PDB file of C-alpha atoms in Angstrom:
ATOM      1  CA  UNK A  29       3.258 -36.141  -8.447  1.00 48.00           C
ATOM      2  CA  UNK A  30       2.589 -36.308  -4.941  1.00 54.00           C
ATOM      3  CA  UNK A  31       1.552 -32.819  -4.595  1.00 52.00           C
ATOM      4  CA  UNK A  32      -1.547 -33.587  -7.617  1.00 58.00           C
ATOM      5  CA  UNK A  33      -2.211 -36.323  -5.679  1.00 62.00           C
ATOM      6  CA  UNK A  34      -2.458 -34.622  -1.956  1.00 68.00           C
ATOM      7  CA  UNK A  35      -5.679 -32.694  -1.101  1.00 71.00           C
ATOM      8  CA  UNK A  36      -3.917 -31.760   2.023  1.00 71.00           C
ATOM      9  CA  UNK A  37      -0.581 -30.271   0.529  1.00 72.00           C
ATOM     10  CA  UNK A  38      -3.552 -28.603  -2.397  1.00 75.00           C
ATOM     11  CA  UNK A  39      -5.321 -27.287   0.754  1.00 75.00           C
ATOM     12  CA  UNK A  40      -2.030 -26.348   2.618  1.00 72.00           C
ATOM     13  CA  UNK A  41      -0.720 -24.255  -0.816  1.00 75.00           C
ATOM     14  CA  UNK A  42      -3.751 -22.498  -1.286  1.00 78.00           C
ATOM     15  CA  UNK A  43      -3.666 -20.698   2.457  1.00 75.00           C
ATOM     16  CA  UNK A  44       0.009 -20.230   2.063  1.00 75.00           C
ATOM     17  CA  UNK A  45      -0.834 -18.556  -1.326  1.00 78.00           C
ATOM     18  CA  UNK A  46      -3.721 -16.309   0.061  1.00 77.00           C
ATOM     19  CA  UNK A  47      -1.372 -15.438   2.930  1.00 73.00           C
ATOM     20  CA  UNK A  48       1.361 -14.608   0.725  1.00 76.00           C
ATOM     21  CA  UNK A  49      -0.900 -12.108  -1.111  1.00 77.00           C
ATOM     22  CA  UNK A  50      -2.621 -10.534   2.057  1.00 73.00           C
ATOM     23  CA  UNK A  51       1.040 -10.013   3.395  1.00 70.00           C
ATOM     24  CA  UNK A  52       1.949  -8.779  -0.090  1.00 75.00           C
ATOM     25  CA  UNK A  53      -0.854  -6.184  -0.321  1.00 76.00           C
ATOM     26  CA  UNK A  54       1.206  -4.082   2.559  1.00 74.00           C
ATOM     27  CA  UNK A  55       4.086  -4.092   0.607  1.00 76.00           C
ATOM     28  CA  UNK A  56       2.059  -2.566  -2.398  1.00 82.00           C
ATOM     29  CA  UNK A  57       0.699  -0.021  -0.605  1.00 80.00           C
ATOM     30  CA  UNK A  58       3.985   0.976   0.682  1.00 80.00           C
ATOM     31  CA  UNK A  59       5.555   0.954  -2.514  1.00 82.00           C
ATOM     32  CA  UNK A  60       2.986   2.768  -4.308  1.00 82.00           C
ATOM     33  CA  UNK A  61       3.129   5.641  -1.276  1.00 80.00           C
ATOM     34  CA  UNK A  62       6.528   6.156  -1.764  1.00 81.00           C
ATOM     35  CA  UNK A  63       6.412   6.214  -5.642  1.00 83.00           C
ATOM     36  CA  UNK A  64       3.967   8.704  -5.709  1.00 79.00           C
ATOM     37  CA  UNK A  65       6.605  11.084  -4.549  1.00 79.00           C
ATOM     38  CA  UNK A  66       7.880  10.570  -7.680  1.00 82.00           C
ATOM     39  CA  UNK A  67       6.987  12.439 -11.002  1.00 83.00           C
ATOM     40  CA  UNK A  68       4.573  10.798 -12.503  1.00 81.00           C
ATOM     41  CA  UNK A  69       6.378   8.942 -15.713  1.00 83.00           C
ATOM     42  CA  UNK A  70       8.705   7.285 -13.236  1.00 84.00           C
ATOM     43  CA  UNK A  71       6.240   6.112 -10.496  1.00 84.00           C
ATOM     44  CA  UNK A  72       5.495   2.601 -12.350  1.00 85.00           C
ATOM     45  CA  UNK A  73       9.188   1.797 -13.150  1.00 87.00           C
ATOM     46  CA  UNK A  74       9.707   2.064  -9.519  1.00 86.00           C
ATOM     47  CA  UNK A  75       6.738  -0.042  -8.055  1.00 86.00           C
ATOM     48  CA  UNK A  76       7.869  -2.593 -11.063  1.00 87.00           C
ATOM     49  CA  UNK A  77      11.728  -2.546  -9.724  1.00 87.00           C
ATOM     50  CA  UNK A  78      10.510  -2.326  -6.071  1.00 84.00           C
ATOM     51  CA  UNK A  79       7.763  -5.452  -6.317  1.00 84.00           C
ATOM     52  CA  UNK A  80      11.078  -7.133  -8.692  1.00 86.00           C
ATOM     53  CA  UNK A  81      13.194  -6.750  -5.852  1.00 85.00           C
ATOM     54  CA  UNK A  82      10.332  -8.284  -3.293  1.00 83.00           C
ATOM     55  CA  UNK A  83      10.448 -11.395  -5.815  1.00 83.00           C
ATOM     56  CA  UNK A  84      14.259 -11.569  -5.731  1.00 86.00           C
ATOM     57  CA  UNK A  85      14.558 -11.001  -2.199  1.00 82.00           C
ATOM     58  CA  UNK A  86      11.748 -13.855  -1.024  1.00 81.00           C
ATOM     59  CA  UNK A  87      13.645 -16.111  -3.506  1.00 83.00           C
ATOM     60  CA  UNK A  88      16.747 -15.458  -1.586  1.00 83.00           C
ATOM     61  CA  UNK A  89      15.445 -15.942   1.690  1.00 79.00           C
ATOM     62  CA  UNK A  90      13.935 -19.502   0.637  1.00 78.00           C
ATOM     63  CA  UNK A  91      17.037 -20.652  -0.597  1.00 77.00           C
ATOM     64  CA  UNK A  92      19.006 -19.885   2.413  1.00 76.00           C
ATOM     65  CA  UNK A  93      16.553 -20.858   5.093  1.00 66.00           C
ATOM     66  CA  UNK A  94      19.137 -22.475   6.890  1.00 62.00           C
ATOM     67  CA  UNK A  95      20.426 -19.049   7.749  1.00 70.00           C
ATOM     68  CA  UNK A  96      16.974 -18.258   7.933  1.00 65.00           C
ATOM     69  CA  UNK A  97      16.326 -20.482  10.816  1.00 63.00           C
ATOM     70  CA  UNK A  98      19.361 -19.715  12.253  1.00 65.00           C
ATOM     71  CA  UNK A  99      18.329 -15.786  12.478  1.00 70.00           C
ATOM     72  CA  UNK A 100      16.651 -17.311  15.739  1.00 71.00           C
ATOM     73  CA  UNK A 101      19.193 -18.235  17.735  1.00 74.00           C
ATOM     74  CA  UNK A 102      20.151 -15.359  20.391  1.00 78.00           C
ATOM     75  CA  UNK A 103      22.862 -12.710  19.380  1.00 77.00           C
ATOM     76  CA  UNK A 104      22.875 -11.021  22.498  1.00 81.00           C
ATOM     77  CA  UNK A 105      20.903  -9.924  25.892  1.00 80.00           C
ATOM     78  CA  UNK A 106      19.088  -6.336  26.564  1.00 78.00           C
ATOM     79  CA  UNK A 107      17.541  -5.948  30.102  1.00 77.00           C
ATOM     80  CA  UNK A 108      17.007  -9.881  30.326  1.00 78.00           C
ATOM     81  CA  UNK A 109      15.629 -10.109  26.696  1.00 78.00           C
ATOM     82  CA  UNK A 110      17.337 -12.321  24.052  1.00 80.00           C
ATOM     83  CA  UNK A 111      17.862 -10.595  20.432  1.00 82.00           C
ATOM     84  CA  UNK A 112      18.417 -12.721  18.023  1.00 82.00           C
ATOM     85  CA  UNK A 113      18.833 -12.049  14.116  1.00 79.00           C
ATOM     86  CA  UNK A 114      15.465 -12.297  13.148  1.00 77.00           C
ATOM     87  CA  UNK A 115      14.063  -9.831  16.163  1.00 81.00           C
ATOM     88  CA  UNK A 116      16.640  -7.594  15.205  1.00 83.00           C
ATOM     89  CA  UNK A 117      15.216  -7.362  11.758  1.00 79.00           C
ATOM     90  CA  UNK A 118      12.171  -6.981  13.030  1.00 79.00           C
ATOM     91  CA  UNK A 119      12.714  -4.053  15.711  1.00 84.00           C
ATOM     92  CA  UNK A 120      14.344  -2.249  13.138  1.00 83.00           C
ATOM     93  CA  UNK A 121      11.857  -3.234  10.583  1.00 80.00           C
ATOM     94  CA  UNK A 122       9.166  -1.627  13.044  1.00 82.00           C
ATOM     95  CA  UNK A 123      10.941   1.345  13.994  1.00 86.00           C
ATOM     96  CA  UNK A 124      11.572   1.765   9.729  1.00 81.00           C
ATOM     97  CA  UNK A 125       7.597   1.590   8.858  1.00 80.00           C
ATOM     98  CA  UNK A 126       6.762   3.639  12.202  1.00 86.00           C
ATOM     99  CA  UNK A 127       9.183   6.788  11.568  1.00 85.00           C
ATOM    100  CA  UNK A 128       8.152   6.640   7.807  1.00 80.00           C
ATOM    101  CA  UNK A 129       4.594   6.390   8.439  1.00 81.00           C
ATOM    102  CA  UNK A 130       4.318   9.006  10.797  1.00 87.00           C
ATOM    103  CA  UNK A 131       6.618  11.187   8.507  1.00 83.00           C
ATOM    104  CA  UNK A 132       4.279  10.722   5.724  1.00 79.00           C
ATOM    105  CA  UNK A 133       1.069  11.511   7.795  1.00 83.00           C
ATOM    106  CA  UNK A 134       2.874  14.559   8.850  1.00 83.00           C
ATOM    107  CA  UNK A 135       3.627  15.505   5.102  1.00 78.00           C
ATOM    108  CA  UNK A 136       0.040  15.142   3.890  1.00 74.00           C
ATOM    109  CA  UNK A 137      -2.224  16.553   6.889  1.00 78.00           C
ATOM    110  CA  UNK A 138       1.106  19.411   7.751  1.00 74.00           C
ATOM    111  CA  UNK A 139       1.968  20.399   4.226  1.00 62.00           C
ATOM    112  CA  UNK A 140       5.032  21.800   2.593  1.00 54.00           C
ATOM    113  CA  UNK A 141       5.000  24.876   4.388  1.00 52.00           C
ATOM    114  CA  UNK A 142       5.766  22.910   8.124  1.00 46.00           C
ATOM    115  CA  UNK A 143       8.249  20.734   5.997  1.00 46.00           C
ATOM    116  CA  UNK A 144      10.238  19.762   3.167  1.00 47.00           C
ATOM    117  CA  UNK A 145       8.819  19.487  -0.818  1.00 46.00           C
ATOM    118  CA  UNK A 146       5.989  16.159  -0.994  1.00 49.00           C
ATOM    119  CA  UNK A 147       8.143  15.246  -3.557  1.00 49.00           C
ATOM    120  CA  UNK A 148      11.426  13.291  -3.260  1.00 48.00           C
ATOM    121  CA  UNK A 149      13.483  14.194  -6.056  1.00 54.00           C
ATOM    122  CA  UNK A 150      15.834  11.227  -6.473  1.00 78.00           C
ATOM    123  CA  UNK A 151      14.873   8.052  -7.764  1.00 82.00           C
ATOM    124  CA  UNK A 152      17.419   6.019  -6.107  1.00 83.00           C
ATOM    125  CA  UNK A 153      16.836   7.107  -2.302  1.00 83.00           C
ATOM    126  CA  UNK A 154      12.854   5.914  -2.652  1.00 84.00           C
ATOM    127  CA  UNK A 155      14.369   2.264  -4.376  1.00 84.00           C
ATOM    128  CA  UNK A 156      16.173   2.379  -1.024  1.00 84.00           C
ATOM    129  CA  UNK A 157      13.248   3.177   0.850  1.00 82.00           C
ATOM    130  CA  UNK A 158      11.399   0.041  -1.006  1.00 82.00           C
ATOM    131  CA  UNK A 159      14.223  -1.790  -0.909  1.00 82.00           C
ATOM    132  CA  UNK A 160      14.541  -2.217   3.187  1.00 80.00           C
ATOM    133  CA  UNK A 161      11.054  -2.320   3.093  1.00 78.00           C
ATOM    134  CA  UNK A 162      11.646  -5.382   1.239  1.00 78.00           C
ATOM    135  CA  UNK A 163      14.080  -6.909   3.180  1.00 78.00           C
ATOM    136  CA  UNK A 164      11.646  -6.417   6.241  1.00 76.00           C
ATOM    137  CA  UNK A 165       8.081  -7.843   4.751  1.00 76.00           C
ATOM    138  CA  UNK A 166      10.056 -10.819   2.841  1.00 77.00           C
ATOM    139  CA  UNK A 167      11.280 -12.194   6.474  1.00 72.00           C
ATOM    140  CA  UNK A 168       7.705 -12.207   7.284  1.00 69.00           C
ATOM    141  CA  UNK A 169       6.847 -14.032   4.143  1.00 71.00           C
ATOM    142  CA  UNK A 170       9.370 -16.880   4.226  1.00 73.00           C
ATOM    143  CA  UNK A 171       8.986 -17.271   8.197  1.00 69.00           C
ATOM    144  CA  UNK A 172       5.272 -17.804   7.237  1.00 66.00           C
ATOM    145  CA  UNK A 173       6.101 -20.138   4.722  1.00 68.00           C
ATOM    146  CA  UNK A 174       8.555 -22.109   6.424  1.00 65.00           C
ATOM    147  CA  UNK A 175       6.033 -22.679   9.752  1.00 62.00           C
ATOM    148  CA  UNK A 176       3.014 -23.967   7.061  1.00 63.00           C
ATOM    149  CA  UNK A 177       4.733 -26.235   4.470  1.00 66.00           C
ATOM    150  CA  UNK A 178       7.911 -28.380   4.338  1.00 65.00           C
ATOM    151  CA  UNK A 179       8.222 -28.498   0.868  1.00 73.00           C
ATOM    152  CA  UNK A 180      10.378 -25.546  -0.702  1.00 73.00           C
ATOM    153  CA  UNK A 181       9.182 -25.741  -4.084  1.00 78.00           C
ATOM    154  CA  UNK A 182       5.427 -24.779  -2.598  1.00 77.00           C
ATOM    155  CA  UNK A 183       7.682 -21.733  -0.928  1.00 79.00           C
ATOM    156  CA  UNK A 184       8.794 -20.697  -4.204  1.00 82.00           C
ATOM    157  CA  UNK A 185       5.531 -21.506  -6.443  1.00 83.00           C
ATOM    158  CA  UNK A 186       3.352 -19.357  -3.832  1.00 82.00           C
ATOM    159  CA  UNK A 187       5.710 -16.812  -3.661  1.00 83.00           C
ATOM    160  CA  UNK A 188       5.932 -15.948  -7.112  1.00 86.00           C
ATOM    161  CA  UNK A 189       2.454 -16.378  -7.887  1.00 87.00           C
ATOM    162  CA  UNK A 190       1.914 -13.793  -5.195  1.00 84.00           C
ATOM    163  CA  UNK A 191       4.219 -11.370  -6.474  1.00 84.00           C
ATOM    164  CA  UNK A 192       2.747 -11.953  -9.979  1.00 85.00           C
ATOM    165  CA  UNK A 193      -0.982 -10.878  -8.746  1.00 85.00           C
ATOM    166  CA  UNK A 194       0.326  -8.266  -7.210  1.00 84.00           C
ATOM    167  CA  UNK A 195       2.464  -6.656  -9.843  1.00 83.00           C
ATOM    168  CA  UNK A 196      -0.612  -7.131 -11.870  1.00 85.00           C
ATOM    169  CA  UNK A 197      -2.714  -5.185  -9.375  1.00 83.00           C
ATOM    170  CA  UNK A 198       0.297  -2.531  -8.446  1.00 82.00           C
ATOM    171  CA  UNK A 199      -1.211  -0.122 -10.570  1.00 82.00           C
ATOM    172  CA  UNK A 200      -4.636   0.148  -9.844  1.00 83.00           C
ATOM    173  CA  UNK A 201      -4.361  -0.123  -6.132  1.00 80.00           C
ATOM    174  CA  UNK A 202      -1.472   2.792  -6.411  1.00 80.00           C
ATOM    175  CA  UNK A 203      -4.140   4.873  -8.223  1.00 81.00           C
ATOM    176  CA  UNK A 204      -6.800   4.101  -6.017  1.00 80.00           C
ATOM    177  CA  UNK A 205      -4.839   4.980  -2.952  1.00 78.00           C
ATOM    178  CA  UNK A 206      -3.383   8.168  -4.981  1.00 76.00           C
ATOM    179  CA  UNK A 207      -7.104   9.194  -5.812  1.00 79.00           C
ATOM    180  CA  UNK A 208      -8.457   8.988  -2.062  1.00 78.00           C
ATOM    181  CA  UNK A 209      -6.792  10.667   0.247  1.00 80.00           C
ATOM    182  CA  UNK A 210      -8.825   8.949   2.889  1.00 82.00           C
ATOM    183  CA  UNK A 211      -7.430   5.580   1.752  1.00 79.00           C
ATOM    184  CA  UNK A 212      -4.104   6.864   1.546  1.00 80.00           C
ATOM    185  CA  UNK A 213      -4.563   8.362   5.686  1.00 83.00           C
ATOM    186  CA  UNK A 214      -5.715   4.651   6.664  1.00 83.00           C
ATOM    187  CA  UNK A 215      -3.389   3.013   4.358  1.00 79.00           C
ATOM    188  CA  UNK A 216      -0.828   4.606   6.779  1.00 81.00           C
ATOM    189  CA  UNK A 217      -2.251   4.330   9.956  1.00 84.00           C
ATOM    190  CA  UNK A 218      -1.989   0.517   8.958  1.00 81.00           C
ATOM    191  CA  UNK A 219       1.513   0.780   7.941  1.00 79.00           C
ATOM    192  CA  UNK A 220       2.033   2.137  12.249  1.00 84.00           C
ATOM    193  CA  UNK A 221      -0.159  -0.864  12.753  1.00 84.00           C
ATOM    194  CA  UNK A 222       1.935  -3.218  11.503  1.00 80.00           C
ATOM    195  CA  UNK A 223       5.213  -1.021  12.587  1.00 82.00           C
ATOM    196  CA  UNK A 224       3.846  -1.781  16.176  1.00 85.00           C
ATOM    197  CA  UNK A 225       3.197  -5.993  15.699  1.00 83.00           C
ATOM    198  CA  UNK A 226       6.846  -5.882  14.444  1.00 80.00           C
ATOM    199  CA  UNK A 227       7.929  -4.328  17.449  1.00 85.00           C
ATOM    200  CA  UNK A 228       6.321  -6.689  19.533  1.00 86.00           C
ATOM    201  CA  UNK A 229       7.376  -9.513  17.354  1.00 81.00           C
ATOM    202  CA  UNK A 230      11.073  -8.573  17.853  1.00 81.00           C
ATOM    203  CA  UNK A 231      10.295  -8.666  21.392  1.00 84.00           C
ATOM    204  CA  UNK A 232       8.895 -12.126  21.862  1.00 81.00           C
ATOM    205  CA  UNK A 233       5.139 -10.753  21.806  1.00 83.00           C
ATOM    206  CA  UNK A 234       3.662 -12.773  19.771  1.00 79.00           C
ATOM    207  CA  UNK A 235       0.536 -11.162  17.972  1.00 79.00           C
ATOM    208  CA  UNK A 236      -2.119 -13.561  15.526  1.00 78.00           C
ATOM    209  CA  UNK A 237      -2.068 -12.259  12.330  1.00 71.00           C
ATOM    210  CA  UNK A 238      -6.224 -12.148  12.687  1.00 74.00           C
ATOM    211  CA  UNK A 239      -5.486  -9.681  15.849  1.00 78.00           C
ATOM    212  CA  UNK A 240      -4.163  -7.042  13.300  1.00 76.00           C
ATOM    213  CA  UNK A 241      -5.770  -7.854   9.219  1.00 74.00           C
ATOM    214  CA  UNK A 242      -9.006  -8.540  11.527  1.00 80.00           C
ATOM    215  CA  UNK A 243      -9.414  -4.266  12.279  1.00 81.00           C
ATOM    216  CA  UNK A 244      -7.606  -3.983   8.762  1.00 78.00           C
ATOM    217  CA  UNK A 245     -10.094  -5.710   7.192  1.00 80.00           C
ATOM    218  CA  UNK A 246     -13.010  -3.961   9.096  1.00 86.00           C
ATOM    219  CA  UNK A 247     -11.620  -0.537   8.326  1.00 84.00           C
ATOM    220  CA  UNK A 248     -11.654  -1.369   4.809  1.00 80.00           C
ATOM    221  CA  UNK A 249     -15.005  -2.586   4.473  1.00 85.00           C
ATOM    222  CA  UNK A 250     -16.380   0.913   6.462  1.00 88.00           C
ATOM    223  CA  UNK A 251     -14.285   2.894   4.083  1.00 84.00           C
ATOM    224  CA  UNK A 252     -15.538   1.381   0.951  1.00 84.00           C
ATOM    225  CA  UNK A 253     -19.163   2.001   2.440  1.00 89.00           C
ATOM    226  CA  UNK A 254     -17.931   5.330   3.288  1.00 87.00           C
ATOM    227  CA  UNK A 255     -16.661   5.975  -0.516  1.00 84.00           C
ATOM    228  CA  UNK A 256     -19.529   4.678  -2.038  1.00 87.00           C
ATOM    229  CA  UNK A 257     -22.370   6.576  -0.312  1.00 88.00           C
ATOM    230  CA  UNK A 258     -20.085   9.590  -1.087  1.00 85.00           C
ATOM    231  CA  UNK A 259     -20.497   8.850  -4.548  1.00 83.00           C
ATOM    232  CA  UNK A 260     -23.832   8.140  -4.653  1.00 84.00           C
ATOM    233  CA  UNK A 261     -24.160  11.874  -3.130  1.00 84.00           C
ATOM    234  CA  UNK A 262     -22.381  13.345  -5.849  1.00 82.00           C
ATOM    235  CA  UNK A 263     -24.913  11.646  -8.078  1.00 81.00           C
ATOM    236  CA  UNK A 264     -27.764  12.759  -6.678  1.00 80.00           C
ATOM    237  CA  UNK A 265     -26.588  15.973  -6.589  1.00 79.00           C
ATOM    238  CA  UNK A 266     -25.779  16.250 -10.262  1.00 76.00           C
ATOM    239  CA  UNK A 267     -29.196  15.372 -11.029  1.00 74.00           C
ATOM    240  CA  UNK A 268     -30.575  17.504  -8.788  1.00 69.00           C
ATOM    241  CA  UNK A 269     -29.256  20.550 -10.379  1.00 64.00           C
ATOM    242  CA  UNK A 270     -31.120  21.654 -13.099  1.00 65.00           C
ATOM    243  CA  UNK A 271     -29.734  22.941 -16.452  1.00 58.00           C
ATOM    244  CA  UNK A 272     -29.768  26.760 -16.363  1.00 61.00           C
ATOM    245  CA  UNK A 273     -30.288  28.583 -20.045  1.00 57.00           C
ATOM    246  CA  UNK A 274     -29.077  31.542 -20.594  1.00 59.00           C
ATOM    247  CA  UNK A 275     -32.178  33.792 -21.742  1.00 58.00           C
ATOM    248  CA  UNK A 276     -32.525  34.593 -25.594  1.00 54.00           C
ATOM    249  CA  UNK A 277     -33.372  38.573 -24.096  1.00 51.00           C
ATOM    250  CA  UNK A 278     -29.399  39.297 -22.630  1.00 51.00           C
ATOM    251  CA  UNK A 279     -28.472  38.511 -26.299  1.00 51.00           C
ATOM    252  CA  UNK A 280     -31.221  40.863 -27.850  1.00 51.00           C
ATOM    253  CA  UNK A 281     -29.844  43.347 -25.499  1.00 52.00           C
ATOM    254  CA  UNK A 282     -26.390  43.024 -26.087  1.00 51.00           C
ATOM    255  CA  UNK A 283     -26.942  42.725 -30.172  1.00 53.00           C
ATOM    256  CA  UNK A 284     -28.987  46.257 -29.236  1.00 53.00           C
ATOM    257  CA  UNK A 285     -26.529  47.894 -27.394  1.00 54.00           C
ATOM    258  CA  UNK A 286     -24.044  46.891 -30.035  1.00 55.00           C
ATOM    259  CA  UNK A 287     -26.138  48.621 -32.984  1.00 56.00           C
ATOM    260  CA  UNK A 288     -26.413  51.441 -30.814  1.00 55.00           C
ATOM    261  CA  UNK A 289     -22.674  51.788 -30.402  1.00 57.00           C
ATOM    262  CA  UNK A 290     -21.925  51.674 -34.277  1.00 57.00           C
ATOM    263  CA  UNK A 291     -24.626  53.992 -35.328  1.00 55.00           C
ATOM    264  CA  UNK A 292     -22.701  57.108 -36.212  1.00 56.00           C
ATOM    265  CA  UNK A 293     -24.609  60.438 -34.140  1.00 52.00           C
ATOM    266  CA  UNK A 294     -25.450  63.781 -36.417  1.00 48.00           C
TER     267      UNK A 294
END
């Protein structure tokens, strides 16, 4: 009752819930990358079983955030800088979506010919893939829940809500993507993006979320710009070309040539 009752904990779920989606959108896009190297009948089991596992993993992670907070207390010491649990995670987190993104930009713009098949042909190494993806984006999401509310059943409720819009959305942002290979080139070049504010994370840098969804966001909006003037080319171009007849004379001439041919010579 007191959460009916509280604007502030109504205002304070709703930002936690929008957050929860903009972090969850990278984790689509991800997902959906790596499915389409699968054929196509399996690509929408495995976003379903990757954005499951998401779910279960966040879930997890919010009922252990004891251990959760306890990821910051320093493991060890590198050059004068404290690790501990959580920046571990994150470093290697960072290094994962840098390698993979630049490995993915170097399949599409290189080809098969400078590299293996586009196509990974086991199911089970891209649930991996998605999997420690996963494990990487969910620390995000609970440490972002934990530092806005107290409550844990807010945690959980924006969570899941979250992962229910965006297993609703998983397939048409996965065909989108899929059907632009523009989208798909900044898609990625977000992915090092956010590869990079990991890094920095897991080095004590901190970096405002605005500081990196801020150009994400921007990009966006001058690709959609881009995509629809490119379409409104294509229109104009289609009605620009006229409809071409084919003239009634080539089939006099042919019918002519065929009597010819079948009229027996004395």
């Amino acid at each position: 009752m007191e959460f009916l009752a509280s604007p502030e904990l109504w205002i304070a779920f709703a930002t936690l819930l929008l957050l929860e989606i903009v972090l969850g959108i990278d984790n689509v896009v991800f997902i959906s990358i790596l499915a389409g190297r699968l054929p196509e009948h399996q690509q929408a089991r495995a976003r379903t079983i990757g954005l499951s596992l998401a779910l279960i993993t966040r879930l997890l992670l919010l009922a252990s955030l004891s251990w959760v907070i306890g990821l910051t207390d320093p493991l060890f010491t590198v050059l004068g800088q404290e690790i501990s649990g959580r920046d571990l995670i994150l470093l290697l987190g960072g290094a994962f979506l840098l390698g993979k993104a630049t490995y993915e930009i170097h399949e599409h713009l290189e080809g098969s010919d400078h590299g293996r098949s586009g196509k990974v042909s086991s199911f089970g190494a891209v649930i991996v893939q998605i999997l420690i993806l996963d494990v990487v984006f969910s620390l995000d999401s609970v440490i972002t829940a934990v530092g806005m509310v107290d409550q844990l059943y807010l945690m959980v409720a924006a969570v899941i809500i979250a992962m229910v819009v965006m297993l609703a959305s998983a397939g048409a942002i996965s065909a989108f993507v899929n059907k632009h290979p523009t989208v798909k080139m900044l898609a990625l070049s977000f992915l090092l993006l956010i590869g990079g504010s990991l890094i920095a994370e897991g080095l004590d840098h901190h970096i405002p979320k605005g500081y990196v969804y801020g150009p994400i966001a921007f990009s966006v909006f001058v690709e959609v710009l881009n995509l629809r003037a490119s379409a409104r080319r294509k229109r104009k171009q289609q009605a620009a070309t006229p409809v071409h007849l084919r003239p009634t004379y080539v089939k006099q001439r042919t019918e002519r040539t065929e009597s010819e041919t079948t009229t027996p010579t004395s």
